[in-house]
mmCIF file of C-alpha atoms in Angstrom:
data_model
loop_
_atom_site.group_PDB
_atom_site.id
_atom_site.type_symbol
_atom_site.label_atom_id
_atom_site.label_comp_id
_atom_site.label_asym_id
_atom_site.label_seq_id
_atom_site.Cartn_x
_atom_site.Cartn_y
_atom_site.Cartn_z
ATOM 1 C CA MET E 288 32.069 -8.453 19.816
ATOM 2 C CA SER E 289 30.754 -9.467 23.290
ATOM 3 C CA ASP E 290 29.683 -12.927 24.202
ATOM 4 C CA MET E 291 26.101 -11.526 24.254
ATOM 5 C CA ALA E 292 26.276 -10.540 20.639
ATOM 6 C CA LYS E 293 27.830 -13.819 19.659
ATOM 7 C CA GLU E 294 25.059 -15.762 21.479
ATOM 8 C CA GLY E 295 22.166 -13.445 20.437
ATOM 9 C CA PRO E 296 20.246 -11.141 22.872
ATOM 10 C CA ASN E 297 18.157 -12.532 25.717
ATOM 11 C CA TRP E 298 14.707 -11.344 24.439
ATOM 12 C CA ASP E 299 12.828 -12.923 27.275
ATOM 13 C CA GLY E 300 14.999 -10.886 29.782
ATOM 14 C CA LEU E 301 14.768 -7.868 27.931
ATOM 15 C CA LEU E 302 10.957 -8.058 27.769
ATOM 16 C CA LYS E 303 10.633 -8.619 31.385
ATOM 17 C CA TRP E 304 12.965 -5.712 31.997
ATOM 18 C CA SER E 305 10.999 -3.319 29.738
ATOM 19 C CA ILE E 306 7.767 -4.226 31.510
ATOM 20 C CA ALA E 307 9.265 -3.712 34.898
ATOM 21 C CA ASN E 308 10.608 -0.454 34.085
ATOM 22 C CA SER E 309 7.875 0.915 31.925
ATOM 23 C CA ASP E 310 4.560 0.105 33.703
ATOM 24 C CA GLY E 311 3.415 3.763 33.457
ATOM 25 C CA THR E 312 2.895 4.129 37.258
ATOM 26 C CA ARG E 313 6.088 5.931 38.171
ATOM 27 C CA GLN E 314 8.728 8.210 36.601
ATOM 28 C CA PRO E 315 11.481 6.484 34.536
ATOM 29 C CA ARG E 316 14.519 5.957 36.559
ATOM 30 C CA ASN E 317 18.068 6.470 35.299
ATOM 31 C CA LEU E 318 19.630 3.287 34.045
ATOM 32 C CA SER E 319 22.751 1.974 35.837
ATOM 33 C CA GLU E 320 25.806 1.644 33.573
ATOM 34 C CA GLU E 321 25.589 -1.981 33.831
ATOM 35 C CA ASP E 322 21.769 -2.007 32.536
ATOM 36 C CA ARG E 323 22.582 0.565 29.820
ATOM 37 C CA LYS E 324 25.501 -1.523 28.669
ATOM 38 C CA TRP E 325 23.413 -4.833 28.600
ATOM 39 C CA PHE E 326 20.742 -3.140 26.701
ATOM 40 C CA MET E 327 22.910 -1.564 24.119
ATOM 41 C CA GLU E 328 24.651 -4.798 23.469
ATOM 42 C CA ALA E 329 21.325 -6.594 23.044
ATOM 43 C CA MET E 330 20.244 -4.019 20.406
ATOM 44 C CA GLN E 331 23.616 -4.299 18.681
ATOM 45 C CA ALA E 332 23.452 -8.026 18.408
ATOM 46 C CA GLN E 333 19.869 -7.990 17.053
ATOM 47 C CA THR E 334 20.984 -5.345 14.450
ATOM 48 C CA VAL E 335 24.166 -7.444 13.603
ATOM 49 C CA ASP E 336 21.963 -10.501 13.266
ATOM 50 C CA ILE E 337 19.548 -8.815 10.820
ATOM 51 C CA VAL E 338 22.146 -7.501 8.404
ATOM 52 C CA LYS E 339 23.787 -10.986 8.561
ATOM 53 C CA ARG E 340 20.580 -12.814 7.687
ATOM 54 C CA MET E 341 19.825 -10.273 4.873
ATOM 55 C CA LYS E 342 23.199 -10.939 3.380
ATOM 56 C CA GLU E 343 22.501 -14.727 3.595
ATOM 57 C CA ILE E 344 19.063 -13.985 1.773
ATOM 58 C CA THR E 345 21.028 -11.764 -0.766
ATOM 59 C CA LEU E 346 23.217 -14.735 -1.548
ATOM 60 C CA VAL E 347 20.266 -16.901 -1.998
ATOM 61 C CA MET E 348 18.638 -14.484 -4.355
ATOM 62 C CA LYS E 349 21.861 -14.167 -6.451
ATOM 63 C CA THR E 350 22.172 -18.132 -6.679
ATOM 64 C CA PRO E 351 20.832 -19.244 -10.194
ATOM 65 C CA GLU E 352 17.424 -20.941 -10.009
ATOM 66 C CA GLN E 353 18.737 -24.182 -11.270
ATOM 67 C CA GLU E 354 21.464 -24.486 -8.563
ATOM 68 C CA LEU E 355 18.863 -23.833 -5.845
ATOM 69 C CA GLU E 356 16.662 -26.657 -7.252
ATOM 70 C CA ASN E 357 19.598 -28.898 -7.081
ATOM 71 C CA GLN E 358 19.900 -28.018 -3.384
ATOM 72 C CA GLY E 359 16.259 -28.893 -2.855
ATOM 73 C CA VAL E 360 15.061 -25.333 -2.504
ATOM 74 C CA THR E 361 11.320 -25.098 -3.599
ATOM 75 C CA PRO E 362 9.597 -22.031 -4.720
ATOM 76 C CA ALA E 363 7.757 -22.106 -1.378
ATOM 77 C CA ASP E 364 10.879 -21.807 0.452
ATOM 78 C CA ILE E 365 11.709 -18.769 -1.721
ATOM 79 C CA GLU E 366 8.244 -17.193 -0.677
ATOM 80 C CA ASP E 367 8.967 -17.951 2.905
ATOM 81 C CA MET E 368 12.555 -16.211 2.511
ATOM 82 C CA LEU E 369 10.846 -13.024 0.818
ATOM 83 C CA ASP E 370 8.418 -13.033 3.696
ATOM 84 C CA GLU E 371 11.279 -12.784 6.139
ATOM 85 C CA LEU E 372 13.119 -10.098 4.026
ATOM 86 C CA GLN E 373 9.811 -8.105 4.065
ATOM 87 C CA GLU E 374 9.947 -8.071 7.811
ATOM 88 C CA HIS E 375 13.373 -6.848 7.907
ATOM 89 C CA VAL E 376 13.033 -4.081 5.553
ATOM 90 C CA GLU E 377 10.036 -2.486 7.460
ATOM 91 C CA SER E 378 12.843 -0.483 9.005
ATOM 92 C CA ILE E 379 13.752 2.334 6.699
ATOM 93 C CA ASP E 380 17.489 2.047 7.490
ATOM 94 C CA MET E 381 17.321 -1.779 6.547
ATOM 95 C CA ALA E 382 15.235 -0.992 3.569
ATOM 96 C CA ASN E 383 18.078 1.271 2.211
ATOM 97 C CA ASP E 384 20.720 -1.363 3.417
ATOM 98 C CA LEU E 385 19.543 -3.825 1.203
ATOM 99 C CA HIS E 386 21.082 -1.940 -1.779
ATOM 100 C CA THR E 387 24.358 -1.486 0.206
ATOM 101 C CA ILE E 388 24.671 -5.203 0.593
ATOM 102 C CA GLY E 389 23.858 -5.917 -2.991
ATOM 103 C CA GLY E 390 20.369 -7.322 -2.471
ATOM 104 C CA LEU E 391 18.213 -4.820 -4.285
ATOM 105 C CA VAL E 392 18.982 -5.815 -7.770
ATOM 106 C CA PRO E 393 18.447 -9.588 -7.358
ATOM 107 C CA LEU E 394 15.297 -8.876 -5.481
ATOM 108 C CA LEU E 395 13.999 -6.881 -8.635
ATOM 109 C CA GLY E 396 15.049 -9.883 -10.633
ATOM 110 C CA TYR E 397 12.368 -11.950 -8.869
ATOM 111 C CA LEU E 398 9.837 -9.634 -10.514
ATOM 112 C CA LYS E 399 10.686 -11.752 -13.639
ATOM 113 C CA ASN E 400 10.477 -15.263 -11.934
ATOM 114 C CA SER E 401 8.775 -17.913 -13.653
ATOM 115 C CA HIS E 402 6.537 -18.586 -10.491
ATOM 116 C CA ALA E 403 3.695 -16.143 -10.047
ATOM 117 C CA ASN E 404 3.575 -16.365 -6.294
ATOM 118 C CA ILE E 405 7.328 -15.214 -6.264
ATOM 119 C CA ARG E 406 6.708 -12.473 -8.722
ATOM 120 C CA ALA E 407 3.953 -11.281 -6.495
ATOM 121 C CA LYS E 408 5.822 -11.593 -3.142
ATOM 122 C CA ALA E 409 8.783 -9.728 -4.804
ATOM 123 C CA ALA E 410 6.355 -6.892 -5.563
ATOM 124 C CA ASP E 411 5.163 -6.924 -1.869
ATOM 125 C CA VAL E 412 8.779 -6.560 -0.752
ATOM 126 C CA VAL E 413 9.363 -3.603 -3.042
ATOM 127 C CA THR E 414 6.222 -2.028 -1.723
ATOM 128 C CA THR E 415 7.669 -2.157 1.691
ATOM 129 C CA ILE E 416 11.046 -0.906 0.645
ATOM 130 C CA VAL E 417 9.915 2.235 -1.135
ATOM 131 C CA GLN E 418 6.950 3.284 0.950
ATOM 132 C CA ASN E 419 7.488 6.717 2.307
ATOM 133 C CA ASN E 420 11.196 6.209 1.599
ATOM 134 C CA PRO E 421 12.501 8.866 -0.956
ATOM 135 C CA ARG E 422 15.998 7.372 -0.818
ATOM 136 C CA SER E 423 14.744 3.720 -1.709
ATOM 137 C CA GLN E 424 12.457 5.147 -4.330
ATOM 138 C CA GLN E 425 15.380 6.678 -6.114
ATOM 139 C CA LEU E 426 17.562 3.479 -5.805
ATOM 140 C CA VAL E 427 14.683 1.310 -7.301
ATOM 141 C CA MET E 428 14.233 3.752 -10.118
ATOM 142 C CA GLU E 429 17.999 3.755 -10.802
ATOM 143 C CA ALA E 430 18.104 -0.010 -10.715
ATOM 144 C CA ASN E 431 15.446 -0.169 -13.461
ATOM 145 C CA GLY E 432 12.971 -1.609 -11.034
ATOM 146 C CA PHE E 433 10.182 0.501 -12.614
ATOM 147 C CA GLU E 434 10.156 -1.361 -15.897
ATOM 148 C CA PRO E 435 9.290 -4.963 -14.652
ATOM 149 C CA LEU E 436 6.695 -3.611 -12.228
ATOM 150 C CA VAL E 437 4.891 -1.817 -15.060
ATOM 151 C CA SER E 438 5.232 -4.902 -17.311
ATOM 152 C CA ASN E 439 3.789 -7.123 -14.435
ATOM 153 C CA PHE E 440 1.002 -4.597 -13.737
ATOM 154 C CA SER E 441 0.080 -4.244 -17.444
ATOM 155 C CA SER E 442 0.163 -7.701 -18.873
ATOM 156 C CA ASP E 443 1.136 -10.467 -16.290
ATOM 157 C CA PRO E 444 -1.318 -13.335 -16.769
ATOM 158 C CA ASP E 445 -1.783 -13.616 -13.059
ATOM 159 C CA VAL E 446 -4.174 -10.996 -11.591
ATOM 160 C CA ASN E 447 -2.658 -11.217 -8.119
ATOM 161 C CA VAL E 448 0.774 -10.396 -9.625
ATOM 162 C CA ARG E 449 -0.997 -7.505 -11.386
ATOM 163 C CA ALA E 450 -2.288 -6.085 -8.264
ATOM 164 C CA LYS E 451 0.893 -6.519 -6.192
ATOM 165 C CA ALA E 452 2.862 -4.698 -9.084
ATOM 166 C CA LEU E 453 0.175 -1.929 -8.929
ATOM 167 C CA GLY E 454 0.590 -1.578 -5.208
ATOM 168 C CA ALA E 455 4.355 -1.385 -5.655
ATOM 169 C CA ILE E 456 4.039 1.298 -8.277
ATOM 170 C CA SER E 457 1.611 3.321 -6.260
ATOM 171 C CA SER E 458 4.246 3.411 -3.353
ATOM 172 C CA LEU E 459 7.181 4.009 -5.734
ATOM 173 C CA ILE E 460 5.699 6.982 -7.516
ATOM 174 C CA ARG E 461 4.061 8.656 -4.521
ATOM 175 C CA HIS E 462 5.601 12.111 -3.933
ATOM 176 C CA ASN E 463 8.213 11.104 -6.667
ATOM 177 C CA LYS E 464 7.945 13.332 -9.875
ATOM 178 C CA PRO E 465 10.408 11.081 -11.967
ATOM 179 C CA GLY E 466 8.112 8.359 -11.011
ATOM 180 C CA VAL E 467 5.008 9.937 -11.897
ATOM 181 C CA ALA E 468 6.499 11.144 -15.066
ATOM 182 C CA ALA E 469 7.774 7.487 -16.066
ATOM 183 C CA PHE E 470 4.261 6.265 -15.322
ATOM 184 C CA ARG E 471 2.596 8.647 -17.781
ATOM 185 C CA LEU E 472 5.083 7.802 -20.413
ATOM 186 C CA ALA E 473 4.633 4.068 -19.843
ATOM 187 C CA ASN E 474 1.080 4.361 -20.798
ATOM 188 C CA GLY E 475 0.206 3.811 -17.096
ATOM 189 C CA TYR E 476 -3.412 5.260 -17.559
ATOM 190 C CA ALA E 477 -4.236 2.777 -20.230
ATOM 191 C CA ALA E 478 -3.209 0.069 -17.813
ATOM 192 C CA LEU E 479 -5.366 1.637 -14.962
ATOM 193 C CA LYS E 480 -8.253 1.630 -17.428
ATOM 194 C CA ASP E 481 -7.675 -2.176 -18.141
ATOM 195 C CA ALA E 482 -7.455 -2.716 -14.311
ATOM 196 C CA LEU E 483 -10.923 -1.026 -13.921
ATOM 197 C CA THR E 484 -12.452 -3.750 -16.239
ATOM 198 C CA SER E 485 -11.201 -6.591 -13.940
ATOM 199 C CA ASP E 486 -13.434 -8.696 -11.813
ATOM 200 C CA ASN E 487 -10.854 -8.624 -8.947
ATOM 201 C CA VAL E 488 -12.139 -6.026 -6.431
ATOM 202 C CA ARG E 489 -8.853 -5.493 -4.595
ATOM 203 C CA PHE E 490 -7.121 -4.796 -8.190
ATOM 204 C CA GLN E 491 -10.086 -2.201 -8.882
ATOM 205 C CA ARG E 492 -9.616 -0.431 -5.414
ATOM 206 C CA LYS E 493 -5.834 -0.165 -5.987
ATOM 207 C CA ALA E 494 -6.378 1.421 -9.502
ATOM 208 C CA LEU E 495 -9.040 3.813 -8.354
ATOM 209 C CA ASN E 496 -6.976 5.004 -5.365
ATOM 210 C CA LEU E 497 -4.051 5.716 -7.584
ATOM 211 C CA ILE E 498 -6.214 7.571 -10.152
ATOM 212 C CA HIS E 499 -7.324 9.775 -7.249
ATOM 213 C CA TYR E 500 -3.888 10.420 -6.111
ATOM 214 C CA LEU E 501 -2.719 11.267 -9.632
ATOM 215 C CA LEU E 502 -5.467 13.714 -10.219
ATOM 216 C CA LEU E 503 -4.943 15.469 -6.880
ATOM 217 C CA GLU E 504 -1.276 15.778 -7.871
ATOM 218 C CA ASN E 505 -1.915 17.154 -11.294
ATOM 219 C CA SER E 506 -5.442 18.392 -12.321
ATOM 220 C CA SER E 507 -4.297 18.465 -15.917
ATOM 221 C CA ASP E 508 -4.449 14.600 -15.744
ATOM 222 C CA CYS E 509 -8.224 15.084 -15.650
ATOM 223 C CA ASN E 510 -8.055 15.493 -19.552
ATOM 224 C CA ILE E 511 -6.280 12.291 -19.969
ATOM 225 C CA VAL E 512 -8.830 10.529 -17.731
ATOM 226 C CA LYS E 513 -11.706 11.815 -19.692
ATOM 227 C CA GLU E 514 -10.113 11.281 -23.061
ATOM 228 C CA LEU E 515 -9.666 7.684 -22.362
ATOM 229 C CA GLY E 516 -13.126 7.224 -21.040
ATOM 230 C CA LEU E 517 -12.111 6.550 -17.423
ATOM 231 C CA HIS E 518 -14.735 8.737 -16.063
ATOM 232 C CA ARG E 519 -17.334 6.309 -17.374
ATOM 233 C CA LEU E 520 -15.692 3.453 -15.615
ATOM 234 C CA LEU E 521 -15.618 5.564 -12.238
ATOM 235 C CA MET E 522 -19.232 6.070 -12.735
ATOM 236 C CA HIS E 523 -19.903 2.389 -13.140
ATOM 237 C CA HIS E 524 -17.803 1.609 -9.958
ATOM 238 C CA ALA E 525 -19.612 4.269 -7.945
ATOM 239 C CA SER E 526 -22.297 1.754 -7.872
ATOM 240 C CA SER E 527 -20.264 -1.258 -6.836
ATOM 241 C CA GLU E 528 -21.455 -3.550 -4.241
ATOM 242 C CA ASP E 529 -18.004 -3.204 -2.426
ATOM 243 C CA ALA E 530 -18.132 -0.087 -0.188
ATOM 244 C CA ASP E 531 -14.556 0.686 -0.522
ATOM 245 C CA VAL E 532 -14.672 0.660 -4.299
ATOM 246 C CA ARG E 533 -17.617 2.752 -4.314
ATOM 247 C CA GLU E 534 -15.869 5.549 -2.112
ATOM 248 C CA ALA E 535 -12.649 5.396 -4.184
ATOM 249 C CA ALA E 536 -14.722 5.907 -7.341
ATOM 250 C CA LEU E 537 -16.682 8.807 -5.821
ATOM 251 C CA ARG E 538 -13.320 10.435 -4.841
ATOM 252 C CA GLY E 539 -12.171 10.401 -8.507
ATOM 253 C CA LEU E 540 -15.442 11.637 -9.792
ATOM 254 C CA LEU E 541 -15.261 14.583 -7.493
ATOM 255 C CA GLU E 542 -11.888 15.651 -8.641
ATOM 256 C CA LEU E 543 -13.177 15.299 -12.120
ATOM 257 C CA ALA E 544 -16.267 17.237 -11.530
ATOM 258 C CA ARG E 545 -14.140 20.171 -9.716
ATOM 259 C CA ASP E 546 -12.082 20.396 -12.837
ATOM 260 C CA THR E 547 -14.982 20.340 -15.269
ATOM 261 C CA LYS E 548 -16.737 23.097 -13.133
ATOM 262 C CA ASP E 549 -13.678 25.182 -13.398
ATOM 263 C CA SER E 550 -13.307 24.782 -17.133
ATOM 264 C CA SER E 551 -17.128 24.849 -17.688
ATOM 265 C CA ASN E 552 -16.679 21.912 -19.915
ATOM 266 C CA ALA E 553 -19.500 19.421 -18.586
ATOM 267 C CA SER E 554 -21.841 18.364 -21.214
ATOM 268 C CA SER E 555 -25.733 18.031 -20.784
ATOM 269 C CA GLU E 556 -25.439 14.258 -21.317
ATOM 270 C CA ASP E 557 -22.515 13.855 -18.596
ATOM 271 C CA ASN E 558 -24.613 16.051 -16.222
ATOM 272 C CA GLU E 559 -27.630 14.039 -16.583
ATOM 273 C CA LYS E 560 -25.786 10.660 -16.157
ATOM 274 C CA MET E 561 -24.177 12.164 -12.930
ATOM 275 C CA LYS E 562 -27.554 13.204 -11.543
ATOM 276 C CA GLN E 563 -28.966 9.738 -12.302
ATOM 277 C CA LEU E 564 -26.039 8.098 -10.525
ATOM 278 C CA LEU E 565 -26.230 10.194 -7.562
ATOM 279 C CA GLU E 566 -29.922 9.799 -7.265
ATOM 280 C CA GLU E 567 -29.503 6.083 -7.272
ATOM 281 C CA ARG E 568 -26.917 6.497 -4.518
ATOM 282 C CA ILE E 569 -29.092 8.599 -2.443
ATOM 283 C CA ASN E 570 -31.934 6.192 -2.694
ATOM 284 C CA GLY E 571 -29.647 3.334 -1.802
ATOM 285 C CA ILE E 572 -28.404 5.248 1.239
ATOM 286 C CA SER E 573 -32.026 6.034 2.309
ATOM 287 C CA LEU E 574 -32.818 2.414 2.306
ATOM 288 C CA MET E 575 -29.896 1.452 4.585
ATOM 289 C CA SER E 576 -30.241 0.296 8.168
ATOM 290 C CA ALA E 577 -28.753 2.599 10.820
ATOM 291 C CA GLU E 578 -25.913 0.294 11.312
ATOM 292 C CA ASP E 579 -25.093 0.346 7.584
ATOM 293 C CA LEU E 580 -25.410 4.185 7.406
ATOM 294 C CA GLY E 581 -22.913 4.483 9.875
ATOM 295 C CA ALA E 582 -20.498 2.352 8.069
ATOM 296 C CA VAL E 583 -20.840 4.532 4.890
ATOM 297 C CA ARG E 584 -20.323 7.781 6.438
ATOM 298 C CA GLU E 585 -17.677 8.858 3.913
ATOM 299 C CA GLU E 586 -19.766 7.778 0.969
ATOM 300 C CA ARG E 587 -22.679 9.914 2.262
ATOM 301 C CA LEU E 588 -20.362 12.817 2.453
ATOM 302 C CA LEU E 589 -18.856 12.110 -0.974
ATOM 303 C CA VAL E 590 -22.214 11.992 -2.608
ATOM 304 C CA ASP E 591 -23.393 15.330 -1.011
ATOM 305 C CA SER E 592 -20.053 16.954 -2.077
ATOM 306 C CA LEU E 593 -20.638 15.725 -5.807
ATOM 307 C CA TRP E 594 -24.083 16.795 -6.060
ATOM 308 C CA SER E 595 -23.177 20.376 -4.659
ATOM 309 C CA THR E 596 -20.288 20.561 -6.877
ATOM 310 C CA CYS E 597 -22.255 19.500 -10.099
ATOM 311 C CA PHE E 598 -25.542 21.313 -9.423
ATOM 312 C CA ASP E 599 -24.760 24.108 -6.968
ATOM 313 C CA GLU E 600 -27.097 22.980 -4.404
ATOM 314 C CA PRO E 601 -27.245 20.716 -1.321
ATOM 315 C CA SER E 602 -28.177 17.050 -2.073
ATOM 316 C CA SER E 603 -31.467 15.735 -0.414
ATOM 317 C CA LEU E 604 -29.380 13.633 1.966
ATOM 318 C CA ARG E 605 -29.428 16.980 3.944
ATOM 319 C CA GLU E 606 -33.074 17.473 4.189
ATOM 320 C CA LYS E 607 -33.643 13.671 4.858
ATOM 321 C CA GLY E 608 -31.241 14.051 7.835
ATOM 322 C CA LEU E 609 -28.820 11.386 6.553
ATOM 323 C CA LEU E 610 -25.807 13.570 5.913
ATOM 324 C CA VAL E 611 -24.891 13.975 9.548
ATOM 325 C CA LEU E 612 -26.292 11.295 11.800
ATOM 326 C CA PRO E 613 -27.091 11.776 15.581
ATOM 327 C CA GLY E 614 -23.794 11.477 17.411
ATOM 328 C CA GLU E 615 -21.673 12.231 14.322
ATOM 329 C CA ASP E 616 -19.577 15.581 14.204
ATOM 330 C CA ALA E 617 -21.002 18.527 12.290
ATOM 331 C CA PRO E 618 -20.329 20.116 10.126
ATOM 332 C CA PRO E 619 -18.837 17.181 8.080
ATOM 333 C CA PRO E 620 -15.132 17.227 7.169
ATOM 334 C CA ASP E 621 -13.954 18.076 3.690
ATOM 335 C CA VAL E 622 -13.359 14.634 2.748
ATOM 336 C CA ALA E 623 -13.139 15.381 -0.947
ATOM 337 C CA SER E 624 -9.792 17.017 -0.417
ATOM 338 C CA LYS E 625 -8.353 14.326 1.653
ATOM 339 C CA HIS E 626 -5.349 12.694 -0.046
ATOM 340 C CA PHE E 627 -5.111 8.863 -0.239
ATOM 341 C CA GLU E 628 -2.564 8.031 2.325
ATOM 342 C CA PRO E 629 -1.070 4.468 2.614
ATOM 343 C CA PRO E 630 -0.868 3.019 6.007
ATOM 344 C CA LEU E 631 2.428 3.461 7.954
ATOM 345 C CA ARG E 632 5.202 1.224 7.117
ATOM 346 C CA GLY E 633 4.914 -1.092 10.031
ATOM 347 C CA HIS E 634 1.258 -1.703 9.377
ATOM 348 C CA VAL E 635 1.594 -2.821 5.598
ATOM 349 C CA GLY E 636 5.172 -4.103 5.603
ATOM 350 C CA ASN E 637 3.777 -7.724 5.720
ATOM 351 C CA PRO E 638 0.210 -7.855 5.249
ATOM 352 C CA ASN E 639 0.084 -11.431 3.992
ATOM 353 C CA THR E 640 2.694 -12.966 6.082
ATOM 354 C CA LYS E 641 1.848 -16.567 6.142
ATOM 355 C CA LYS E 642 1.040 -18.231 9.546
ATOM 356 C CA ASP E 643 0.901 -21.706 10.412
ATOM 357 C CA SER E 644 -2.049 -23.376 12.175
ATOM 358 C CA ASN E 645 -1.047 -22.087 15.617
ATOM 359 C CA ASN E 646 -0.465 -18.669 14.332
ATOM 360 C CA GLU E 647 3.127 -18.814 15.110
ATOM 361 C CA LYS E 648 5.620 -17.488 12.404
ATOM 362 C CA LYS E 649 7.425 -20.039 10.468
ATOM 363 C CA GLU E 650 10.994 -20.644 11.232
ATOM 364 C CA ALA E 651 13.234 -19.181 8.370
ATOM 365 C CA PRO E 652 14.175 -21.899 6.006
ATOM 366 C CA LEU E 653 17.918 -22.736 5.841
ATOM 367 C CA LEU E 654 18.356 -22.414 2.047
ATOM 368 C CA LEU E 655 21.996 -22.866 1.552
ATOM 369 C CA GLY E 656 24.422 -25.389 3.081
ATOM 370 C CA PRO E 657 27.720 -24.294 4.800
#
């Protein structure tokens, strides 16, 4: 390996070089052989360093908890280490490499750690690993990672752990038919119903988004939702003070309404409750300021779509001029058929990375001695 790879890349120099050659004011020039060699060595050194560090983290994760305590490693150190690992596995290649170097199974073991923050952080890392990554989804399923996630989601005493596990499950089973089947068999819908009774808004939102996705994937699940009484909870949350919760609940209700319309199964009581709910939402929207109206555009569209689906007529939002505001595109998009999509890997890989008071990333803790 070159001296540069041994010493680590000169990132300051690389940044200056990149800016100088990518200012957007001229056509890119051909790299000299010397520049090309320097750039490739810098990239290779960084890759080698990451893999090496991931192997070190794997070694720590494999070390018994008592031994780590004997060396002065605290739960906070483990959390910081998992934060760092999450940054590394934002790359799909590195996410898949974690299994190759033996780090996936001990990471899944942290889902059963005695410390709630570590269980939650481990689920965060799993979310990043499996998101939009069929290979890692398969690896986590094969490593029996689904079971501890479902257990934490269903019954962990810490609501943050439950919410993080639900986030990991949502990413794990997305576009993953075996994962969806496993979720159904694990009585996942009953756990979702329980999540909707939580006071934690973030937990509610994640549960509602997963329900919407599952209904979009398989309309037959509408029967399960109705049998469990989940539709009543969706109606309750459609009046939430949290706008994102309201929108997520309305999306689920729209899928249920379309299924009910197709099967002609709606009861007069359900129709009356739906009408009352939508009239309340229309009234609430009518009382909003111009600024607030702009912020709830999707809710306005969803309310109108629900009314049209249930009652075969436009909602009064149209005649009031509240469906499409001045300056907004018309006709409105079909938001009802929009699938819930998680953000790109790089945007969610580490949403809760801890920062110090100066907003600088903490230096990775050295957890094991030589």
